[in-house]
Short mmCIF file of C-alpha atoms in Angstrom, two decimals:
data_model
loop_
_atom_site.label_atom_id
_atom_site.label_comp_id
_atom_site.label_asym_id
_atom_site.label_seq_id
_atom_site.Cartn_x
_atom_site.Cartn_y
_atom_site.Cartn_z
CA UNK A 1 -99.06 70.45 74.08
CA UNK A 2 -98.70 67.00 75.52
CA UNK A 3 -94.83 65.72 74.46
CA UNK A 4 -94.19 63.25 76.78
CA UNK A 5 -90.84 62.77 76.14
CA UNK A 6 -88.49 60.62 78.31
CA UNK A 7 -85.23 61.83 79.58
CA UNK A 8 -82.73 59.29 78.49
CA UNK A 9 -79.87 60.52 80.72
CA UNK A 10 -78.02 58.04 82.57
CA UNK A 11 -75.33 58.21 85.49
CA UNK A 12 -72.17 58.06 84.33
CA UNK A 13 -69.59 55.56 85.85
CA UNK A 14 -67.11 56.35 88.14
CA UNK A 15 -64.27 55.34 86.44
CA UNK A 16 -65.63 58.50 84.17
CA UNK A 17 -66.43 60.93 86.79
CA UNK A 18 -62.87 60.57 87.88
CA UNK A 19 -61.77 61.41 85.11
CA UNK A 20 -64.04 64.18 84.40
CA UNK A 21 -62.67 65.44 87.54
CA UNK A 22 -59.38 66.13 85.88
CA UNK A 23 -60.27 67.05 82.82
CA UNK A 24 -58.47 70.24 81.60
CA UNK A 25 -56.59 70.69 84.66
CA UNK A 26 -53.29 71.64 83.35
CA UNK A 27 -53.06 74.35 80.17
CA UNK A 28 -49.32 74.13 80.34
CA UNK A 29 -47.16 71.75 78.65
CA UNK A 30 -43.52 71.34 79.24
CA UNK A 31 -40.85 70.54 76.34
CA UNK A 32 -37.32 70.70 77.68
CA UNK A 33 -37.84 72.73 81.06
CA UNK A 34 -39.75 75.55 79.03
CA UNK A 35 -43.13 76.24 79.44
CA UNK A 36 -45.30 77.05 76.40
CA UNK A 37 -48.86 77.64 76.75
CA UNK A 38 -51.49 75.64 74.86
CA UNK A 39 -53.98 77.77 72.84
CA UNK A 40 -57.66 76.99 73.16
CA UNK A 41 -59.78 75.91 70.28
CA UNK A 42 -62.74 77.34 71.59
CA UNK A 43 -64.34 81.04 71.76
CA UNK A 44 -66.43 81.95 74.60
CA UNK A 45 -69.13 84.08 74.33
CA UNK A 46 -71.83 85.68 76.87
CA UNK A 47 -75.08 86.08 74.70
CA UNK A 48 -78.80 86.41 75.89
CA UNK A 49 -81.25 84.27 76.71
CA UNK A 50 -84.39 85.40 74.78
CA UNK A 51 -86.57 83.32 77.18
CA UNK A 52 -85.97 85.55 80.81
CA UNK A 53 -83.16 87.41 79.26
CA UNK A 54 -80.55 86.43 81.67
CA UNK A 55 -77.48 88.30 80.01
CA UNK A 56 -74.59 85.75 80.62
CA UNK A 57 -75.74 82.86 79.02
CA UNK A 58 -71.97 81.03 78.41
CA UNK A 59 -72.12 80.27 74.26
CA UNK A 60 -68.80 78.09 72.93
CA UNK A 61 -68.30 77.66 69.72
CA UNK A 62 -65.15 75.67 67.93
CA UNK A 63 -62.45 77.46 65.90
CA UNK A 64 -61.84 77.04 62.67
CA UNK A 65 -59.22 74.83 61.33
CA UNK A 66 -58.18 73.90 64.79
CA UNK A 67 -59.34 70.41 65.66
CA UNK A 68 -59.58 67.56 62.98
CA UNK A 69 -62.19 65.80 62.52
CA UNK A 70 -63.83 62.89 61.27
CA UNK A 71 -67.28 60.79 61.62
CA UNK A 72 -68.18 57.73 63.56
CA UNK A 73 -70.50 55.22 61.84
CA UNK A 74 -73.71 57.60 62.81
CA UNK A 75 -71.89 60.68 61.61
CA UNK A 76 -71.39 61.94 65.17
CA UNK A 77 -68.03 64.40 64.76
CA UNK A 78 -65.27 62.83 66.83
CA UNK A 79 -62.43 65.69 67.06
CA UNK A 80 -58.83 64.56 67.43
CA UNK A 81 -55.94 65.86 68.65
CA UNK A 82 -53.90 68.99 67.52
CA UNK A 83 -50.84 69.38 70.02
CA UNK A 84 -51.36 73.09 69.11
CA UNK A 85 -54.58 73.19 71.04
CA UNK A 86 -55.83 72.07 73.95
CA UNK A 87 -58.16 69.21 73.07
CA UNK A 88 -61.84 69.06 73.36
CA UNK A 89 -64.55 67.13 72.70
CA UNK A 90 -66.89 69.90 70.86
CA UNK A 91 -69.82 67.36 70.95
CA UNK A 92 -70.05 68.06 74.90
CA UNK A 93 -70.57 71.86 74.69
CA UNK A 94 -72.14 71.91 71.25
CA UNK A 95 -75.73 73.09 72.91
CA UNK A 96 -75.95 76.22 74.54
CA UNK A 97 -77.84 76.39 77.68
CA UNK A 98 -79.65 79.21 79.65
CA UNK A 99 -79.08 77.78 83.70
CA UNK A 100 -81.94 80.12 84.72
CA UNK A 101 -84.89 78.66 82.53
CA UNK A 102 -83.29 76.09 80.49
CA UNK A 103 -83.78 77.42 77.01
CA UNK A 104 -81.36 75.92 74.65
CA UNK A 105 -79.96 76.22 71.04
CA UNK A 106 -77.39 74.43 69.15
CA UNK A 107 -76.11 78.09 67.93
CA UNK A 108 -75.57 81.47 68.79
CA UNK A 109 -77.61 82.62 66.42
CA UNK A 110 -80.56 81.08 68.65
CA UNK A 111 -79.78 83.45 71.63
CA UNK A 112 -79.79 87.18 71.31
CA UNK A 113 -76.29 88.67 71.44
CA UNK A 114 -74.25 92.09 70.99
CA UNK A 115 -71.13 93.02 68.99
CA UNK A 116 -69.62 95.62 70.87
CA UNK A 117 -67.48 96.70 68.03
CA UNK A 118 -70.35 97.47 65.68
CA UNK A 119 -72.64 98.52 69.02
CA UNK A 120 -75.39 96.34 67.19
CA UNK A 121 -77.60 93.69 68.51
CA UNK A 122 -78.88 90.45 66.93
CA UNK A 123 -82.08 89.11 68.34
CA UNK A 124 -82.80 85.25 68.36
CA UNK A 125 -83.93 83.58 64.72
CA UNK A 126 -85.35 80.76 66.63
CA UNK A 127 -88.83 80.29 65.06
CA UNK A 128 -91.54 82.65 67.53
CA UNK A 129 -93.89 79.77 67.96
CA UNK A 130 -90.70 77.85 69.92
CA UNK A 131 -90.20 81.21 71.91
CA UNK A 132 -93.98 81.72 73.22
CA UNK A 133 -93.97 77.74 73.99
CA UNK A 134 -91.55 77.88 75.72
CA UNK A 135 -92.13 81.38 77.20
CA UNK A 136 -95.18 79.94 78.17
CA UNK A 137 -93.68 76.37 79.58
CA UNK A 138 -89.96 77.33 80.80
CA UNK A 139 -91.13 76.36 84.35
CA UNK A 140 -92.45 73.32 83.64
CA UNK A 141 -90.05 72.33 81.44
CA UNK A 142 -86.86 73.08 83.89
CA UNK A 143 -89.05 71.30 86.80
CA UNK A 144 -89.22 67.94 84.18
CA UNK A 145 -85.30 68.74 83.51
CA UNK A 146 -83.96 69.42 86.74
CA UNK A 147 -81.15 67.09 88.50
CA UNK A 148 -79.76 66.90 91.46
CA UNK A 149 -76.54 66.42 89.88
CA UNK A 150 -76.91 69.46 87.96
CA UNK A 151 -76.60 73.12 89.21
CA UNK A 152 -75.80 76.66 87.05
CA UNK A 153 -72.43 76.05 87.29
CA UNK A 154 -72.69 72.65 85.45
CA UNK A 155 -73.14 74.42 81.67
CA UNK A 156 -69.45 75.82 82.19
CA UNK A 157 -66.48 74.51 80.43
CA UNK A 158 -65.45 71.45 81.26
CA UNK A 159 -68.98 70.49 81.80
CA UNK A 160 -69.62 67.10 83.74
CA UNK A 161 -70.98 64.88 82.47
CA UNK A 162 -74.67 64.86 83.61
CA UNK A 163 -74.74 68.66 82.51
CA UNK A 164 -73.40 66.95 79.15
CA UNK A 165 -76.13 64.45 78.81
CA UNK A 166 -79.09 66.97 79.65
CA UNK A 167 -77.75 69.77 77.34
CA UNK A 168 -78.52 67.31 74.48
CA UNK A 169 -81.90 65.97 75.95
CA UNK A 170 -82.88 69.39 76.20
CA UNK A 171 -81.87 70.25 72.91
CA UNK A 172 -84.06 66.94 71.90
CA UNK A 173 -86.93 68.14 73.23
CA UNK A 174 -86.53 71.14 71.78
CA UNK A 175 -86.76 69.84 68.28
CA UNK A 176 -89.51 67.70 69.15
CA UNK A 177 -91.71 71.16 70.31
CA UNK A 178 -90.72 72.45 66.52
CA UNK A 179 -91.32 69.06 65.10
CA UNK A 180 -95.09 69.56 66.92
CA UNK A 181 -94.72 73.82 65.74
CA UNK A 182 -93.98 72.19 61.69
CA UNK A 183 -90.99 73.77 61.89
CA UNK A 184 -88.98 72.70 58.57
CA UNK A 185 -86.42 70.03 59.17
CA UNK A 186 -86.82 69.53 62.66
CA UNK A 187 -87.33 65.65 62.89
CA UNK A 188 -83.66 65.03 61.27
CA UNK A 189 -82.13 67.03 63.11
CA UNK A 190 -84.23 65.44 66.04
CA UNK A 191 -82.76 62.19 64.54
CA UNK A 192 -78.89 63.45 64.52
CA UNK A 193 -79.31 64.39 68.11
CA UNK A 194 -80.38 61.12 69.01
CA UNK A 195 -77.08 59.96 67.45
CA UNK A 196 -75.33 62.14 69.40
CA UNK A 197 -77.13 60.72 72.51
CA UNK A 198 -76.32 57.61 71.69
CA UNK A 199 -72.46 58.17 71.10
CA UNK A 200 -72.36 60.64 74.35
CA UNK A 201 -73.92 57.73 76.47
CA UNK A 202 -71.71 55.13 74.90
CA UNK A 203 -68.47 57.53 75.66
CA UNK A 204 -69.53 58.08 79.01
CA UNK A 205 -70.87 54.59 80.25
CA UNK A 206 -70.07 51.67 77.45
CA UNK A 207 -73.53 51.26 77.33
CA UNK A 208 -75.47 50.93 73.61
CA UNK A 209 -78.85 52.46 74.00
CA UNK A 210 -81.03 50.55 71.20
CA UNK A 211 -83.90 52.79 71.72
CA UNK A 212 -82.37 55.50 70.60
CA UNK A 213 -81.61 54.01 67.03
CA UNK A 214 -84.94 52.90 66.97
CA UNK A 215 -86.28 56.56 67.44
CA UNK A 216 -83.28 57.16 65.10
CA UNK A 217 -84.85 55.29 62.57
CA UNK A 218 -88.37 55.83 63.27
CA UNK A 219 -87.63 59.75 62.72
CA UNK A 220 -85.53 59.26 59.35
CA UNK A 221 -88.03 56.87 57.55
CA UNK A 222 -90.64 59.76 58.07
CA UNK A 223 -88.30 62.21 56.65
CA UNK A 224 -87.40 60.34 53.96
CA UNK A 225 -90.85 59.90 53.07
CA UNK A 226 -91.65 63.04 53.12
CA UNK A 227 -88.17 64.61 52.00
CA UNK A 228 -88.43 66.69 54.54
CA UNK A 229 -84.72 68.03 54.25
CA UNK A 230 -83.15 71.42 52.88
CA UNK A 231 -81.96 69.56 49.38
CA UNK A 232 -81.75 66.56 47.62
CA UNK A 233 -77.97 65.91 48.93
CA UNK A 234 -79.29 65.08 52.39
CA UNK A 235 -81.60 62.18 50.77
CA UNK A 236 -78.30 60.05 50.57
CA UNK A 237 -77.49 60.30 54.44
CA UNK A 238 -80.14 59.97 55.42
CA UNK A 239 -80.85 56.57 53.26
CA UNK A 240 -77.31 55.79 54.80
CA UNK A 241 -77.90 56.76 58.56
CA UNK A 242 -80.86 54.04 58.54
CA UNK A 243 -78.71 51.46 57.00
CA UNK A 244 -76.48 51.90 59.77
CA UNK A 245 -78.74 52.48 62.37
CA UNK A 246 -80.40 48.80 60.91
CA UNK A 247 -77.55 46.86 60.83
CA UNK A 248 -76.94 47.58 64.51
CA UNK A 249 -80.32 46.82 65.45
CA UNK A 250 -80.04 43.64 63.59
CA UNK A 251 -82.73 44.26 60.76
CA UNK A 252 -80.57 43.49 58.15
CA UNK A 253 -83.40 43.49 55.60
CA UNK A 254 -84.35 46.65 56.24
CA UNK A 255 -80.98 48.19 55.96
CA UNK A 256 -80.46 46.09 52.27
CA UNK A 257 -84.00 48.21 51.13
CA UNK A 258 -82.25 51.48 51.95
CA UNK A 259 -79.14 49.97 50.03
CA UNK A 260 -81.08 49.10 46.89
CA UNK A 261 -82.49 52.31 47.30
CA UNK A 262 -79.24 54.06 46.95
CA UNK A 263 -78.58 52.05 44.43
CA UNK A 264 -81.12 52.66 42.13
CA UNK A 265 -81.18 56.51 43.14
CA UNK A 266 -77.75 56.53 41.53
CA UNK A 267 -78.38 54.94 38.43
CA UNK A 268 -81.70 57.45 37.89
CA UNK A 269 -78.63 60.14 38.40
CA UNK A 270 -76.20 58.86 36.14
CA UNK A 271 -78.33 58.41 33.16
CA UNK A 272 -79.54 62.32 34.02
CA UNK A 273 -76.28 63.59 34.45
CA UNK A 274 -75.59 63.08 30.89
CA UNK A 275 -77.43 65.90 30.14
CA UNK A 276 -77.34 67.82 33.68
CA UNK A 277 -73.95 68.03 34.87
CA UNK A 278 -75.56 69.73 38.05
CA UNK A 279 -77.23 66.97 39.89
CA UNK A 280 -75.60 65.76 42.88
CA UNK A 281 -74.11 62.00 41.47
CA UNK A 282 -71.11 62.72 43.38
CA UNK A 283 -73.21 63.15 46.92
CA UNK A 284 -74.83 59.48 46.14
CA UNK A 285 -71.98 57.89 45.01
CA UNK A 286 -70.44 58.85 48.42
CA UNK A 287 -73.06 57.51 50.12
CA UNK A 288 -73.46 53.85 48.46
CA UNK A 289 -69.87 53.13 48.66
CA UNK A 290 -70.32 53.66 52.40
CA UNK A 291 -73.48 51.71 52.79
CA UNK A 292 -71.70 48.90 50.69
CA UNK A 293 -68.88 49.59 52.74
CA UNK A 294 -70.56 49.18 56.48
CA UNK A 295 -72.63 46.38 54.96
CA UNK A 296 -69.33 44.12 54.06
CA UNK A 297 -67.82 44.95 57.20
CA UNK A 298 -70.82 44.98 59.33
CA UNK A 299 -69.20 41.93 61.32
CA UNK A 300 -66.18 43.98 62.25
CA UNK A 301 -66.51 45.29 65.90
CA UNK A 302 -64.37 48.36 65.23
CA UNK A 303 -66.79 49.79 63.22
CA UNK A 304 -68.96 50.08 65.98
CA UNK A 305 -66.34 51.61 68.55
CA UNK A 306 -67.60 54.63 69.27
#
C-alpha cells in the first residue's frame, strides 16, 4: 500500500523549547510557608504494544472531572486550569505511542493491557487488518517517522514538543492505513486529527498551516457525502467544522452552502419532530446557532486565537 503521506511536523521555536524545558518542574505549591502537594489529573498506565509486544508502553489518560474544558473554533479541547491539579494540556499526550516500533492508538483499548486485580487480560480491538499492516510495515514506517530530535524517552510525560507533533502525525497516518483498510469512520476522525495538528502547530510555533484545513475539508465533504459517521448527530459538526474550516480559508461561499444546509436540515427536523419527539432537533439547532454565530463574527480575530 502506497500512502504517501507527508509529515507535517515542524520545529518548534525557541522561545517554546524554553519553555518546554520547564514545564512541570515544580509539583509543590506554597500558600503561607506550607507546602501542599498538587494532585495530578492524569493516570499512568504501562500496557502492551500488540505490534512487538514491548510491555511498557507509557498509556495516559485524563481524570474525570478534573480539568475543564471547552472547544476552540475546530473543536480541538483546550483544558483550563483547576488549582487542584496540576495542569496539562491532554491534547499533547492524547496518542499513545510504542518507542520500539511506533505503533500508536488514541486509547488504551488499542494496546493490549492487564488488570492485576481481576488477573485478566484485554487484547487490542484495533481492527486486524491495521495490526498485520502494520506488523508487516512497522520498520518502514518508524524509518519514514524517525527524528533526530526524537528518542524513547521523548513519549514520556512532559513530552517535548517534537515527540508531541509526531505522536499525532503518527496517529494520522494511522487513520489514513484504516481509511485505505474501509475501516468505519476513519476519515473524520482523520479530519479531527488534522485539527488537532493544526492547533498543536499553532500553540507551538504561531504558525497557521492552511493545508491542513484544506485536507480538513477535503476529508469532511467526503464524509458528509457519504455519512460516513456513527449517527445522524455527527452530520451537524461536521456541516459546522467545514464552515469553519471555510471561513478561514477564505471560501466564504462554500462555508454559506454548509450554512443553508444546516438550515434547511433543521427545518426537515422540526416539522418531523411533531410527530417524533426522538430526532435529534436539539443537536442541529446547536450547530446552526454556531455556524450563524462564527459567520457574524468571522471578522473578529479572537475567534481564531487558538
Amino acid at each position: 500500500m502506497n500512502l504517501n503521506l507527508i509529515l507535517e511536523c515542524t520545529i518548534p521555536s525557541k522561545e517554546w523549547r524554553k519553555r518546554d524545558s520547564k514545564i512541570r518542574e515544580n509539583r509543590l505549591v506554597t500558600d503561607a510557608n506550607k507546602e501542599e502537594k498538587v494532585i495530578s489529573a492524569i493516570i499512568l498506565q504501562d500496557v502492551e504494544c500488540p505490534i512487538c509486544k514491548f510491555a511498557e508502553v507509557k498509556n495516559y489518560s485524563l481524570k474525570a472531572k478534573t480539568l475543564p474544558i471547552r472547544h476552540n473554533v475546530f473543536q480541538v479541547p483546550i483544558y483550563e486550569e483547576n488549582p487542584k491539579y496540576f495542569h496539562v494540556d491532554f491534547n499533547e499526550l492524547q496518542f499513545t505511542v510504542c518507542p520500539v516500533c511506533y505503533y500508536v492508538g488514541a486509547n488504551k483499548s488499542e494496546f493490549n493491557s492487564f488488570n492485576s486485580l481481576s488477573g485478566t487480560e484485554k487484547h487490542t480491538d484495533t481492527d486486524k487488518r491495521i495490526i498485520n499492516y502494520w506488523e508487516a510495515n512497522s520498520k518502514q514506517i518508524k524509518a519514514q517517522f524517525s527524528q533526530i530530535q526524537v528518542n524513547e524517552e521523548s513519549f514520556l510525560d512532559p513530552r517535548p514538543a517534537e515527540a508531541v507533533l509526531l505522536s499525532v502525525n503518527l496517529a494520522i497516518y494511522k487513520a489514513t492505513v484504516e481509511i485505505h483498510g474501509k475501516v468505519p469512520y476513519s476519515m473524520i476522525k482523520r479530519a479531527h486529527r488534522y485539527l488537532r495538528l493544526y492547533s498543536l502547530k499553532f500553540k507551538y510555533n504561531k504558525v497557521m498551516d492552511d493545508s491542513l484545513l484544506k485536507k480538513t475539508v477535503a476529508d469532511l465533504e467526503e464524509v458528509f457525502r457519504l455519512s460516513d459517521f456513527p449517527e445522524k448527530a455527527y452530520e451537524f459538526e461536521v456541516c459546522y467544522l467545514i464552515v469553519a474550516c471555510s471561513i478561514k480559508l477564505g471560501d466564504e461561499t462554500k462555508a454559506g452552502e454548509y450554512i443553508k444546509v444546516l438550515d434547511i436540515t433543521k427545518a426537515e427536523l422540526a416539522q418531523e419532530a411533531k410527530t417524533n419527539p426522538k430526532v435529534p432537533l436539539q443537536e442541529v439547532t446547536k450547530w446552526s446557532t454556531k455556524a450563524k454565530e462564527l459567520w457574524q463574527n468571522r471578522q473578529d480575530p479572537e475567534i481564531w486565537n487558538l
